[in-house]
PDB file of C-alpha atoms and ligand atoms in Angstrom:
ATOM      1  CA  UNK A   1       1.106 -17.267  34.319  1.00  0.00           C
ATOM      2  CA  UNK A   2       4.566 -16.070  32.646  1.00  0.00           C
ATOM      3  CA  UNK A   3       4.902 -19.280  30.760  1.00  0.00           C
ATOM      4  CA  UNK A   4       1.314 -18.990  29.287  1.00  0.00           C
ATOM      5  CA  UNK A   5       1.956 -15.464  28.090  1.00  0.00           C
ATOM      6  CA  UNK A   6       5.187 -16.539  26.631  1.00  0.00           C
ATOM      7  CA  UNK A   7       3.417 -18.994  24.602  1.00  0.00           C
ATOM      8  CA  UNK A   8       0.834 -16.761  23.597  1.00  0.00           C
ATOM      9  CA  UNK A   9       3.436 -14.363  22.442  1.00  0.00           C
ATOM     10  CA  UNK A  10       5.166 -17.300  20.307  1.00  0.00           C
ATOM     11  CA  UNK A  11       1.949 -18.187  18.778  1.00  0.00           C
ATOM     12  CA  UNK A  12       0.853 -14.538  17.786  1.00  0.00           C
ATOM     13  CA  UNK A  13       4.340 -14.163  16.198  1.00  0.00           C
ATOM     14  CA  UNK A  14       4.151 -17.588  14.369  1.00  0.00           C
ATOM     15  CA  UNK A  15       0.765 -16.739  12.992  1.00  0.00           C
ATOM     16  CA  UNK A  16       2.302 -13.516  11.821  1.00  0.00           C
ATOM     17  CA  UNK A  17       3.982 -15.409   9.290  1.00  0.00           C
ATOM     18  CA  UNK A  18       1.059 -16.111   7.291  1.00  0.00           C
ATOM     19  CA  UNK A  19       0.855 -12.993   5.094  1.00  0.00           C
ATOM     20  CA  UNK A  20      -2.193 -10.797   5.897  1.00  0.00           C
ATOM     21  CA  UNK A  21      -5.276 -12.036   4.119  1.00  0.00           C
ATOM     22  CA  UNK A  22      -6.594 -10.246   1.178  1.00  0.00           C
ATOM     23  CA  UNK A  23      -9.187  -7.594   1.992  1.00  0.00           C
ATOM     24  CA  UNK A  24     -12.188  -7.734   0.083  1.00  0.00           C
ATOM     25  CA  UNK A  25     -12.241  -6.503  -2.541  1.00  0.00           C
ATOM     26  CA  UNK A  26      -8.311  -6.092  -3.153  1.00  0.00           C
ATOM     27  CA  UNK A  27      -6.745  -3.412  -5.275  1.00  0.00           C
ATOM     28  CA  UNK A  28      -9.048  -0.730  -5.953  1.00  0.00           C
ATOM     29  CA  UNK A  29     -10.631  -1.601  -2.597  1.00  0.00           C
ATOM     30  CA  UNK A  30     -13.601   0.221  -1.428  1.00  0.00           C
ATOM     31  CA  UNK A  31     -16.692  -2.042  -2.711  1.00  0.00           C
ATOM     32  CA  UNK A  32     -15.721  -1.073  -6.350  1.00  0.00           C
ATOM     33  CA  UNK A  33     -18.676  -1.991  -8.672  1.00  0.00           C
ATOM     34  CA  UNK A  34     -18.673  -5.502 -10.177  1.00  0.00           C
ATOM     35  CA  UNK A  35     -18.059  -5.671 -13.768  1.00  0.00           C
ATOM     36  CA  UNK A  36     -20.890  -7.552 -15.295  1.00  0.00           C
ATOM     37  CA  UNK A  37     -18.727  -8.477 -18.250  1.00  0.00           C
ATOM     38  CA  UNK A  38     -16.130 -10.547 -16.030  1.00  0.00           C
ATOM     39  CA  UNK A  39     -17.192 -13.987 -17.438  1.00  0.00           C
ATOM     40  CA  UNK A  40     -15.621 -17.276 -17.121  1.00  0.00           C
ATOM     41  CA  UNK A  41     -14.906 -17.166 -20.841  1.00  0.00           C
ATOM     42  CA  UNK A  42     -12.790 -13.936 -20.013  1.00  0.00           C
ATOM     43  CA  UNK A  43     -11.064 -15.521 -17.161  1.00  0.00           C
ATOM     44  CA  UNK A  44     -10.028 -18.487 -19.096  1.00  0.00           C
ATOM     45  CA  UNK A  45      -9.030 -16.462 -22.543  1.00  0.00           C
ATOM     46  CA  UNK A  46      -7.298 -13.672 -20.697  1.00  0.00           C
ATOM     47  CA  UNK A  47      -5.670 -15.533 -17.511  1.00  0.00           C
ATOM     48  CA  UNK A  48      -5.805 -19.213 -17.263  1.00  0.00           C
ATOM     49  CA  UNK A  49      -4.848 -20.165 -20.854  1.00  0.00           C
ATOM     50  CA  UNK A  50      -2.118 -17.526 -21.750  1.00  0.00           C
ATOM     51  CA  UNK A  51      -0.598 -17.656 -17.980  1.00  0.00           C
ATOM     52  CA  UNK A  52      -1.471 -20.485 -16.004  1.00  0.00           C
ATOM     53  CA  UNK A  53      -1.704 -23.723 -18.483  1.00  0.00           C
ATOM     54  CA  UNK A  54       1.856 -23.208 -19.413  1.00  0.00           C
ATOM     55  CA  UNK A  55       3.791 -26.051 -20.446  1.00  0.00           C
ATOM     56  CA  UNK A  56       4.783 -28.044 -17.217  1.00  0.00           C
ATOM     57  CA  UNK A  57       2.626 -25.881 -15.077  1.00  0.00           C
ATOM     58  CA  UNK A  58      -1.283 -26.242 -15.057  1.00  0.00           C
ATOM     59  CA  UNK A  59      -1.257 -27.976 -18.248  1.00  0.00           C
ATOM     60  CA  UNK A  60      -2.143 -31.502 -18.709  1.00  0.00           C
ATOM     61  CA  UNK A  61       1.464 -32.357 -18.725  1.00  0.00           C
ATOM     62  CA  UNK A  62       2.629 -30.465 -15.371  1.00  0.00           C
ATOM     63  CA  UNK A  63      -0.795 -30.818 -13.548  1.00  0.00           C
ATOM     64  CA  UNK A  64       0.774 -28.782 -10.653  1.00  0.00           C
ATOM     65  CA  UNK A  65      -1.055 -29.407  -7.354  1.00  0.00           C
ATOM     66  CA  UNK A  66      -3.241 -31.643  -9.526  1.00  0.00           C
ATOM     67  CA  UNK A  67      -4.957 -28.536 -11.059  1.00  0.00           C
ATOM     68  CA  UNK A  68      -5.292 -28.417 -14.935  1.00  0.00           C
ATOM     69  CA  UNK A  69      -6.369 -24.897 -16.048  1.00  0.00           C
ATOM     70  CA  UNK A  70      -6.799 -25.838 -19.877  1.00  0.00           C
ATOM     71  CA  UNK A  71     -10.072 -24.902 -21.458  1.00  0.00           C
ATOM     72  CA  UNK A  72     -11.953 -28.053 -21.014  1.00  0.00           C
ATOM     73  CA  UNK A  73     -10.910 -28.787 -17.633  1.00  0.00           C
ATOM     74  CA  UNK A  74     -10.243 -25.591 -15.787  1.00  0.00           C
ATOM     75  CA  UNK A  75     -13.799 -24.767 -14.483  1.00  0.00           C
ATOM     76  CA  UNK A  76     -14.425 -28.346 -12.789  1.00  0.00           C
ATOM     77  CA  UNK A  77     -11.061 -28.244 -11.409  1.00  0.00           C
ATOM     78  CA  UNK A  78     -11.623 -24.995  -9.446  1.00  0.00           C
ATOM     79  CA  UNK A  79     -15.143 -24.078  -8.780  1.00  0.00           C
ATOM     80  CA  UNK A  80     -16.255 -25.748  -5.109  1.00  0.00           C
ATOM     81  CA  UNK A  81     -13.147 -27.822  -5.213  1.00  0.00           C
ATOM     82  CA  UNK A  82     -10.958 -27.926  -2.010  1.00  0.00           C
ATOM     83  CA  UNK A  83      -7.393 -26.601  -2.234  1.00  0.00           C
ATOM     84  CA  UNK A  84      -4.545 -29.019  -1.813  1.00  0.00           C
ATOM     85  CA  UNK A  85      -2.418 -26.752  -0.030  1.00  0.00           C
ATOM     86  CA  UNK A  86      -5.183 -25.303   2.345  1.00  0.00           C
ATOM     87  CA  UNK A  87      -7.859 -27.975   2.401  1.00  0.00           C
ATOM     88  CA  UNK A  88     -10.185 -25.792   4.466  1.00  0.00           C
ATOM     89  CA  UNK A  89     -10.636 -23.456   1.652  1.00  0.00           C
ATOM     90  CA  UNK A  90     -11.920 -24.119  -2.040  1.00  0.00           C
ATOM     91  CA  UNK A  91     -10.027 -22.982  -4.757  1.00  0.00           C
ATOM     92  CA  UNK A  92     -12.919 -20.882  -6.074  1.00  0.00           C
ATOM     93  CA  UNK A  93     -15.686 -20.243  -3.455  1.00  0.00           C
ATOM     94  CA  UNK A  94     -18.452 -18.515  -5.514  1.00  0.00           C
ATOM     95  CA  UNK A  95     -19.111 -15.023  -4.403  1.00  0.00           C
ATOM     96  CA  UNK A  96     -16.382 -14.929  -1.996  1.00  0.00           C
ATOM     97  CA  UNK A  97     -13.133 -14.196  -3.392  1.00  0.00           C
ATOM     98  CA  UNK A  98     -11.111 -13.413  -0.087  1.00  0.00           C
ATOM     99  CA  UNK A  99     -11.771 -17.196   0.872  1.00  0.00           C
ATOM    100  CA  UNK A 100     -11.083 -18.416  -2.776  1.00  0.00           C
ATOM    101  CA  UNK A 101      -7.546 -19.834  -2.405  1.00  0.00           C
ATOM    102  CA  UNK A 102      -6.848 -19.375  -6.220  1.00  0.00           C
ATOM    103  CA  UNK A 103      -7.622 -15.709  -5.760  1.00  0.00           C
ATOM    104  CA  UNK A 104      -5.240 -15.582  -2.736  1.00  0.00           C
ATOM    105  CA  UNK A 105      -2.605 -17.302  -4.785  1.00  0.00           C
ATOM    106  CA  UNK A 106      -2.798 -14.728  -7.587  1.00  0.00           C
ATOM    107  CA  UNK A 107      -2.792 -11.838  -4.880  1.00  0.00           C
ATOM    108  CA  UNK A 108      -0.121 -13.548  -2.772  1.00  0.00           C
ATOM    109  CA  UNK A 109      -2.067 -12.920   0.446  1.00  0.00           C
ATOM    110  CA  UNK A 110      -2.919 -15.727   3.199  1.00  0.00           C
ATOM    111  CA  UNK A 111      -1.065 -18.303   1.188  1.00  0.00           C
ATOM    112  CA  UNK A 112       1.286 -21.079   1.596  1.00  0.00           C
ATOM    113  CA  UNK A 113       3.853 -21.969  -1.165  1.00  0.00           C
ATOM    114  CA  UNK A 114       4.498 -19.280  -4.023  1.00  0.00           C
ATOM    115  CA  UNK A 115       2.451 -16.650  -5.545  1.00  0.00           C
ATOM    116  CA  UNK A 116       1.035 -17.290  -8.909  1.00  0.00           C
ATOM    117  CA  UNK A 117       2.101 -17.222 -11.699  1.00  0.00           C
ATOM    118  CA  UNK A 118       5.075 -19.130 -10.024  1.00  0.00           C
ATOM    119  CA  UNK A 119       8.222 -16.948 -10.662  1.00  0.00           C
ATOM    120  CA  UNK A 120       6.218 -13.968 -11.894  1.00  0.00           C
ATOM    121  CA  UNK A 121       5.427 -11.617 -13.722  1.00  0.00           C
ATOM    122  CA  UNK A 122       2.330 -11.246 -11.559  1.00  0.00           C
ATOM    123  CA  UNK A 123      -1.110 -10.385 -12.905  1.00  0.00           C
ATOM    124  CA  UNK A 124      -2.017  -6.813 -13.562  1.00  0.00           C
ATOM    125  CA  UNK A 125      -4.685  -5.156 -11.467  1.00  0.00           C
ATOM    126  CA  UNK A 126      -6.997  -5.358 -14.098  1.00  0.00           C
ATOM    127  CA  UNK A 127      -6.710  -9.149 -14.405  1.00  0.00           C
ATOM    128  CA  UNK A 128      -6.899  -9.344 -10.616  1.00  0.00           C
ATOM    129  CA  UNK A 129     -10.032  -7.435 -10.839  1.00  0.00           C
ATOM    130  CA  UNK A 130     -11.397  -9.702 -13.727  1.00  0.00           C
ATOM    131  CA  UNK A 131     -11.067 -12.847 -11.770  1.00  0.00           C
ATOM    132  CA  UNK A 132     -12.378 -11.084  -8.397  1.00  0.00           C
ATOM    133  CA  UNK A 133     -15.412  -9.801 -10.240  1.00  0.00           C
ATOM    134  CA  UNK A 134     -15.966 -13.279 -11.874  1.00  0.00           C
ATOM    135  CA  UNK A 135     -15.971 -14.846  -8.485  1.00  0.00           C
ATOM    136  CA  UNK A 136     -18.042 -11.977  -6.961  1.00  0.00           C
ATOM    137  CA  UNK A 137     -20.637 -12.681  -9.712  1.00  0.00           C
ATOM    138  CA  UNK A 138     -20.987 -16.200  -8.213  1.00  0.00           C
ATOM    139  CA  UNK A 139     -18.357 -17.773 -10.352  1.00  0.00           C
ATOM    140  CA  UNK A 140     -20.787 -18.749 -13.186  1.00  0.00           C
ATOM    141  CA  UNK A 141     -19.622 -21.099 -16.118  1.00  0.00           C
ATOM    142  CA  UNK A 142     -20.636 -18.373 -18.707  1.00  0.00           C
TER     143      UNK A 142
HETATM  144  C1  LIG B 201      -2.277 -16.709 -12.992  1.00  0.00           C
HETATM  145  C2  LIG B 201      -1.890 -18.288 -13.489  1.00  0.00           C
HETATM  146  C3  LIG B 201      -1.783 -19.211 -12.350  1.00  0.00           C
HETATM  147  C4  LIG B 201      -2.804 -19.535 -11.288  1.00  0.00           C
HETATM  148  C5  LIG B 201      -4.195 -18.963 -11.158  1.00  0.00           C
HETATM  149  C6  LIG B 201      -2.339 -20.573 -10.525  1.00  0.00           C
HETATM  150  C7  LIG B 201      -2.969 -21.024  -9.467  1.00  0.00           C
HETATM  151  C8  LIG B 201      -2.628 -22.142  -8.451  1.00  0.00           C
HETATM  152  C9  LIG B 201      -3.158 -22.533  -7.271  1.00  0.00           C
HETATM  153  C10 LIG B 201      -4.466 -22.201  -6.844  1.00  0.00           C
HETATM  154  C11 LIG B 201      -2.337 -23.380  -6.642  1.00  0.00           C
HETATM  155  C12 LIG B 201      -2.644 -24.289  -5.460  1.00  0.00           C
HETATM  156  C13 LIG B 201      -3.496 -25.298  -5.718  1.00  0.00           C
HETATM  157  C14 LIG B 201      -4.111 -26.176  -4.372  1.00  0.00           C
HETATM  158  O1  LIG B 201      -3.601 -25.797  -3.463  1.00  0.00           O
HETATM  159  O2  LIG B 201      -4.945 -26.675  -4.594  1.00  0.00           O
HETATM  160  C15 LIG B 201      -1.183 -23.435  -7.313  1.00  0.00           C
HETATM  161  C16 LIG B 201      -0.040 -24.179  -7.144  1.00  0.00           C
HETATM  162  C17 LIG B 201       1.127 -24.226  -8.003  1.00  0.00           C
HETATM  163  N1  LIG B 201       1.447 -23.699  -9.120  1.00  0.00           N
HETATM  164 FE1  LIG B 201       0.145 -22.286 -10.167  1.00  0.00          FE
HETATM  165  N2  LIG B 201      -1.131 -21.092 -10.987  1.00  0.00           N
HETATM  166  C18 LIG B 201      -0.685 -19.957 -12.000  1.00  0.00           C
HETATM  167  C19 LIG B 201       0.401 -20.352 -12.695  1.00  0.00           C
HETATM  168  C20 LIG B 201       1.403 -20.997 -12.601  1.00  0.00           C
HETATM  169  C21 LIG B 201       2.585 -21.144 -13.466  1.00  0.00           C
HETATM  170  C22 LIG B 201       2.836 -20.506 -14.677  1.00  0.00           C
HETATM  171  C23 LIG B 201       3.246 -22.400 -12.899  1.00  0.00           C
HETATM  172  C24 LIG B 201       4.695 -22.800 -13.279  1.00  0.00           C
HETATM  173  C25 LIG B 201       5.697 -22.061 -13.497  1.00  0.00           C
HETATM  174  C26 LIG B 201       2.674 -22.704 -11.783  1.00  0.00           C
HETATM  175  C27 LIG B 201       3.209 -23.636 -10.752  1.00  0.00           C
HETATM  176  C28 LIG B 201       2.316 -24.095  -9.640  1.00  0.00           C
HETATM  177  C29 LIG B 201       3.088 -24.860  -8.526  1.00  0.00           C
HETATM  178  C30 LIG B 201       4.632 -25.679  -8.835  1.00  0.00           C
HETATM  179  C31 LIG B 201       2.303 -25.165  -7.530  1.00  0.00           C
HETATM  180  C32 LIG B 201       2.444 -25.936  -6.226  1.00  0.00           C
HETATM  181  C33 LIG B 201       3.545 -25.325  -5.408  1.00  0.00           C
HETATM  182  C34 LIG B 201       3.109 -23.846  -4.709  1.00  0.00           C
HETATM  183  O3  LIG B 201       1.979 -23.563  -4.484  1.00  0.00           O
HETATM  184  O4  LIG B 201       4.038 -22.846  -4.671  1.00  0.00           O
HETATM  185  N3  LIG B 201       1.556 -21.951 -11.475  1.00  0.00           N
HETATM  186  N4  LIG B 201      -1.239 -22.669  -8.780  1.00  0.00           N
END
């Protein structure tokens, strides 16, 4: 009995290492209305291209985690694609930001490895909301 409790205590302590999961919907919580202008075109232009597809990162040269986020390849690389680091999750699960590993990576909650962009500076609340609302809209290729 005592050994069982000790094992349970270690298990709970170990799990605690995984950062808490992102609460839906994240910064500015409380069911904030979905921005219908949060299109994939904006996510690509305002986040992926300037910040993620940097040389040696998620560009065609670096291909970090086999994920290329350049304009012609990003959509197919993330929507409905299992994560390398956490294969039980999709990189982007349409309509479900909390279980989209890419959203977790940019918020830093519920991840392994580094928060993205690696080394910072991290995305602003407005950029996080843009990615979150695009996913909440069903992650359309629009
Ligand atoms: C906001 C921009 C970025 C986004 C959305 C992003 C997204 C991601 C995601 C989703 C993963 C995990 C992929 C998987 O498990 O399948 C990842 C891993 C990785 N990314 Fe990024 N990334 C960004 C910027 C960067 C930058 C600028 C660098 C280079 C300085 C970088 C380097 C890496 C590396 C080395 C890994 C694998 C190791 C780790 O997860 O810590 N990323 N990124």
